[in-house]
């Protein structure tokens, strides 16, 4: 299924007209782990297996690809059925309710933020990114993000290599879903992200920084502003956080030492 569909819309201005428009698709995905419902993710259909894997990884339910036997997204519509390897212990009690991850707030309903901030170790600081690689990323993202051009309604998350080469891009109606899809791709494909950086099309929140840390991404950049908690989290986790990346300018809120400026 594509990320958008046509609907009839009334345009009101100096005169009223009715025509077809394209809007982003949003549907629920029921995530089931070993027969147990874990979450309902409001997402844009597509790459559901990656979304499931990324969500389980960033939520601390799995730690590696080896713990996942298979992910079935074909048997039931809007379901991702995850089967873990024998012996993998899941702390379902940590998810205190059936987590409903809305497109605007993946953190809604979590028992505590403190439990999340202590889940992953800080990232190492030995990788350096050139300013030029960072500056070229927004245009690369814009060229690759096709659905947004048609609907204006999807967020994008992309991962670039150390020299600025685009590794993967995913779109979704939810920013956190787009990042989960990217991280799920890396987990399933066995790609080490410790010398890569992420670029997000929207605002950078605490949850996005937490997910990036779980994926061992040392740098996260955004076209827009970060939240105060995102900045605090990045500094505590030794992450580099770049906001307002709009060449030829950008702001560095944490981890300046990873950037080689021209």
Coordinates of C-alpha atoms in Angstrom, one line a residue:
X1 CA 0.0 0.0 0.0
X2 CA 1.2 3.5 -0.8
X3 CA 1.7 6.3 1.6
X4 CA -1.1 8.4 0.2
X5 CA -4.5 8.2 -1.4
X6 CA -6.9 10.5 -3.2
X7 CA -9.9 12.0 -1.5
X8 CA -12.4 14.7 -2.6
X9 CA -11.8 18.0 -0.9
X10 CA -13.6 21.4 -1.0
X11 CA -11.2 24.3 -1.4
X12 CA -12.6 27.6 0.0
X13 CA -11.1 31.0 -0.9
X14 CA -12.5 33.7 -3.1
X15 CA -14.6 31.0 -4.6
X16 CA -15.5 27.4 -3.6
X17 CA -14.3 24.5 -5.8
X18 CA -14.3 20.7 -5.3
X19 CA -11.5 18.6 -6.6
X20 CA -9.4 15.6 -5.8
X21 CA -6.5 15.9 -3.3
X22 CA -3.9 13.5 -1.9
X23 CA -3.6 12.9 1.8
X24 CA -1.3 10.8 3.9
X25 CA -2.6 7.3 4.9
X26 CA -2.9 6.5 8.6
X27 CA -4.1 3.1 9.9
X28 CA -3.6 1.1 13.1
X29 CA -1.0 -1.7 13.3
X30 CA -1.6 -4.2 16.0
X31 CA 1.8 -5.5 17.2
X32 CA 1.7 -9.0 18.7
X33 CA 4.7 -10.7 20.3
X34 CA 4.5 -14.5 20.8
X35 CA 0.8 -14.3 20.8
X36 CA 0.6 -11.4 23.2
X37 CA -0.7 -7.9 22.1
X38 CA 2.0 -5.3 22.9
X39 CA 1.0 -2.1 21.1
X40 CA -1.2 -0.4 18.6
X41 CA 0.8 1.8 16.3
X42 CA -0.9 4.5 14.3
X43 CA 1.2 4.4 11.2
X44 CA 1.4 4.9 7.5
X45 CA 1.3 1.3 6.0
X46 CA 4.5 0.1 4.4
X47 CA 7.7 -1.4 5.9
X48 CA 5.6 -2.8 8.7
X49 CA 8.2 -5.5 9.5
X50 CA 10.8 -2.8 10.0
X51 CA 8.5 -0.8 12.1
X52 CA 7.8 -3.8 14.4
X53 CA 11.5 -4.6 14.7
X54 CA 12.5 -1.0 15.3
X55 CA 9.8 -0.5 17.9
X56 CA 10.8 -3.7 19.8
X57 CA 14.4 -2.7 19.7
X58 CA 13.9 0.9 20.9
X59 CA 11.5 -0.2 23.6
X60 CA 14.1 -2.6 24.9
X61 CA 12.0 -5.7 24.2
X62 CA 14.8 -7.2 22.0
X63 CA 18.5 -6.4 21.9
X64 CA 19.6 -8.0 18.7
X65 CA 18.4 -9.5 15.4
X66 CA 19.3 -13.0 16.7
X67 CA 16.4 -12.8 19.2
X68 CA 13.8 -12.5 16.4
X69 CA 12.8 -15.7 14.7
X70 CA 10.4 -14.1 12.2
X71 CA 8.0 -11.3 11.6
X72 CA 4.7 -12.0 9.8
X73 CA 2.9 -9.0 8.3
X74 CA 1.0 -11.0 5.6
X75 CA -1.3 -13.3 7.6
X76 CA -3.6 -10.7 9.0
X77 CA -4.4 -7.2 7.8
X78 CA -2.9 -4.4 9.9
X79 CA -1.1 -6.9 12.2
X80 CA 2.6 -7.6 12.8
X81 CA 3.0 -11.0 14.4
X82 CA 6.5 -11.3 15.9
X83 CA 7.9 -14.6 16.9
X84 CA 11.0 -14.6 19.2
X85 CA 13.6 -17.3 19.5
X86 CA 13.2 -19.8 22.3
X87 CA 14.8 -18.6 25.6
X88 CA 14.3 -14.9 24.9
X89 CA 12.7 -13.4 28.0
X90 CA 10.4 -10.5 27.6
X91 CA 9.6 -8.1 30.5
X92 CA 6.0 -7.5 29.4
X93 CA 5.3 -6.0 32.9
X94 CA 7.4 -3.0 32.0
X95 CA 4.8 -2.0 29.5
X96 CA 2.2 -1.2 32.0
X97 CA -0.7 -1.1 29.6
X98 CA -1.5 -1.8 26.0
X99 CA 0.5 1.1 24.7
X100 CA -1.3 3.2 22.2
X101 CA 1.3 5.1 20.2
X102 CA -0.5 8.0 18.6
X103 CA 1.1 9.8 15.6
X104 CA 1.7 12.9 17.7
X105 CA 3.0 11.3 20.9
X106 CA 4.6 7.9 21.1
X107 CA 5.4 8.5 24.8
X108 CA 1.7 8.9 25.8
X109 CA 0.9 6.5 28.7
X110 CA 4.5 5.4 29.6
X111 CA 4.9 4.7 33.3
X112 CA 8.0 6.9 33.7
X113 CA 10.5 8.8 31.7
X114 CA 13.3 7.8 34.1
X115 CA 13.0 4.1 33.0
X116 CA 13.8 5.2 29.4
X117 CA 16.8 7.4 30.2
X118 CA 18.7 4.6 31.8
X119 CA 18.0 1.9 29.2
X120 CA 21.0 2.5 26.9
X121 CA 24.6 3.3 27.5
X122 CA 26.0 6.7 26.2
X123 CA 27.4 6.5 22.7
X124 CA 31.2 6.7 22.1
X125 CA 32.7 9.9 20.9
X126 CA 35.4 8.7 18.4
X127 CA 33.5 9.4 15.2
X128 CA 33.9 12.7 13.3
X129 CA 31.4 14.1 10.8
X130 CA 32.4 16.7 8.2
X131 CA 30.3 19.9 8.0
X132 CA 29.9 19.3 4.2
X133 CA 28.3 15.9 4.7
X134 CA 25.8 17.5 7.1
X135 CA 25.1 20.4 4.8
X136 CA 24.3 18.2 1.8
X137 CA 21.9 16.0 3.7
X138 CA 18.7 18.1 3.6
X139 CA 18.8 18.4 -0.2
X140 CA 19.4 14.7 -0.5
X141 CA 16.4 14.1 1.9
X142 CA 14.2 16.5 -0.1
X143 CA 14.9 14.8 -3.4
X144 CA 14.3 11.3 -1.9
X145 CA 11.1 12.2 0.0
X146 CA 8.5 11.7 -2.8
X147 CA 5.3 11.4 -0.9
X148 CA 5.7 14.6 1.1
X149 CA 5.8 16.5 -2.1
X150 CA 2.4 15.2 -3.0
X151 CA 0.6 15.4 0.4
X152 CA 2.7 17.5 2.7
X153 CA 1.6 15.1 5.4
X154 CA 4.4 12.6 6.0
X155 CA 7.5 12.9 8.2
X156 CA 10.8 11.5 7.0
X157 CA 13.7 9.8 8.8
X158 CA 16.9 9.1 7.0
X159 CA 20.3 7.6 7.9
X160 CA 23.5 8.8 6.3
X161 CA 26.9 7.3 6.4
X162 CA 29.9 9.2 7.8
X163 CA 30.7 10.8 4.5
X164 CA 27.1 11.8 3.8
X165 CA 25.9 8.9 1.6
X166 CA 22.2 8.1 2.0
X167 CA 21.8 4.6 3.5
X168 CA 18.0 4.5 4.0
X169 CA 15.0 6.7 4.2
X170 CA 11.5 6.0 5.5
X171 CA 8.3 8.1 5.7
X172 CA 5.4 7.9 8.1
X173 CA 2.6 10.0 9.4
X174 CA 4.4 9.7 12.8
X175 CA 8.0 11.0 13.3
X176 CA 8.8 8.2 15.8
X177 CA 7.4 5.6 13.4
X178 CA 9.6 6.9 10.6
X179 CA 12.6 6.5 12.9
X180 CA 11.5 3.1 14.1
X181 CA 11.3 1.9 10.4
X182 CA 14.9 3.1 9.8
X183 CA 16.2 1.5 12.9
X184 CA 14.3 -1.7 12.2
X185 CA 15.9 -1.8 8.7
X186 CA 19.3 -1.5 10.3
X187 CA 18.5 -4.2 12.9
X188 CA 17.1 -6.7 10.3
X189 CA 19.9 -6.0 7.8
X190 CA 22.7 -6.1 10.4
X191 CA 23.8 -2.6 9.7
X192 CA 26.0 -0.9 12.3
X193 CA 24.9 2.7 12.8
X194 CA 27.7 3.7 15.2
X195 CA 29.4 5.8 12.5
X196 CA 26.3 7.2 10.9
X197 CA 23.9 10.1 11.5
X198 CA 20.1 10.5 11.3
X199 CA 18.2 13.4 9.7
X200 CA 14.6 14.1 10.7
X201 CA 12.2 16.3 8.7
X202 CA 10.4 17.5 11.8
X203 CA 10.9 18.7 15.3
X204 CA 13.3 16.7 17.5
X205 CA 11.7 15.3 20.7
X206 CA 13.1 13.5 23.7
X207 CA 11.6 10.2 22.3
X208 CA 13.4 10.5 19.0
X209 CA 16.7 11.0 20.8
X210 CA 16.0 8.0 23.0
X211 CA 15.3 5.9 20.0
X212 CA 18.4 7.1 18.2
X213 CA 20.4 6.2 21.3
X214 CA 19.0 2.7 21.4
X215 CA 20.0 2.4 17.7
X216 CA 23.6 3.6 18.7
X217 CA 23.3 6.7 16.4
X218 CA 25.9 9.2 17.6
X219 CA 24.4 12.2 15.8
X220 CA 20.8 13.3 15.1
X221 CA 20.0 16.4 13.0
X222 CA 16.7 18.0 12.4
X223 CA 15.3 20.6 10.0
X224 CA 13.4 22.1 12.9
X225 CA 14.0 22.9 16.6
X226 CA 14.7 20.3 19.4
X227 CA 12.7 20.3 22.6
X228 CA 14.4 21.2 25.9
X229 CA 14.3 17.6 27.1
X230 CA 15.8 16.4 23.8
X231 CA 18.8 18.7 24.4
X232 CA 19.2 17.5 28.0
X233 CA 19.0 13.9 27.0
X234 CA 21.5 14.3 24.2
X235 CA 24.0 15.9 26.5
X236 CA 23.6 13.2 29.1
X237 CA 23.9 10.5 26.5
X238 CA 26.9 12.0 24.7
X239 CA 24.9 12.4 21.5
X240 CA 25.5 15.2 19.0
X241 CA 22.2 17.1 18.4
X242 CA 21.9 19.5 15.5
X243 CA 18.7 21.6 14.9
X244 CA 17.5 24.1 12.3
X245 CA 19.7 22.4 9.7
X246 CA 19.0 24.9 6.9
X247 CA 22.1 25.4 4.8
X248 CA 24.3 27.4 5.1
X249 CA 23.3 27.5 8.8
X250 CA 22.6 25.1 11.7
X251 CA 22.6 25.1 15.4
X252 CA 24.5 22.6 17.6
X253 CA 22.9 21.9 20.9
X254 CA 25.1 19.1 22.1
X255 CA 28.2 17.2 21.0
X256 CA 30.0 19.9 19.1
X257 CA 33.3 17.9 19.3
X258 CA 32.0 15.4 16.6
X259 CA 31.8 18.1 13.9
X260 CA 34.7 19.1 11.7
X261 CA 33.9 22.6 10.6
X262 CA 35.2 24.0 7.3

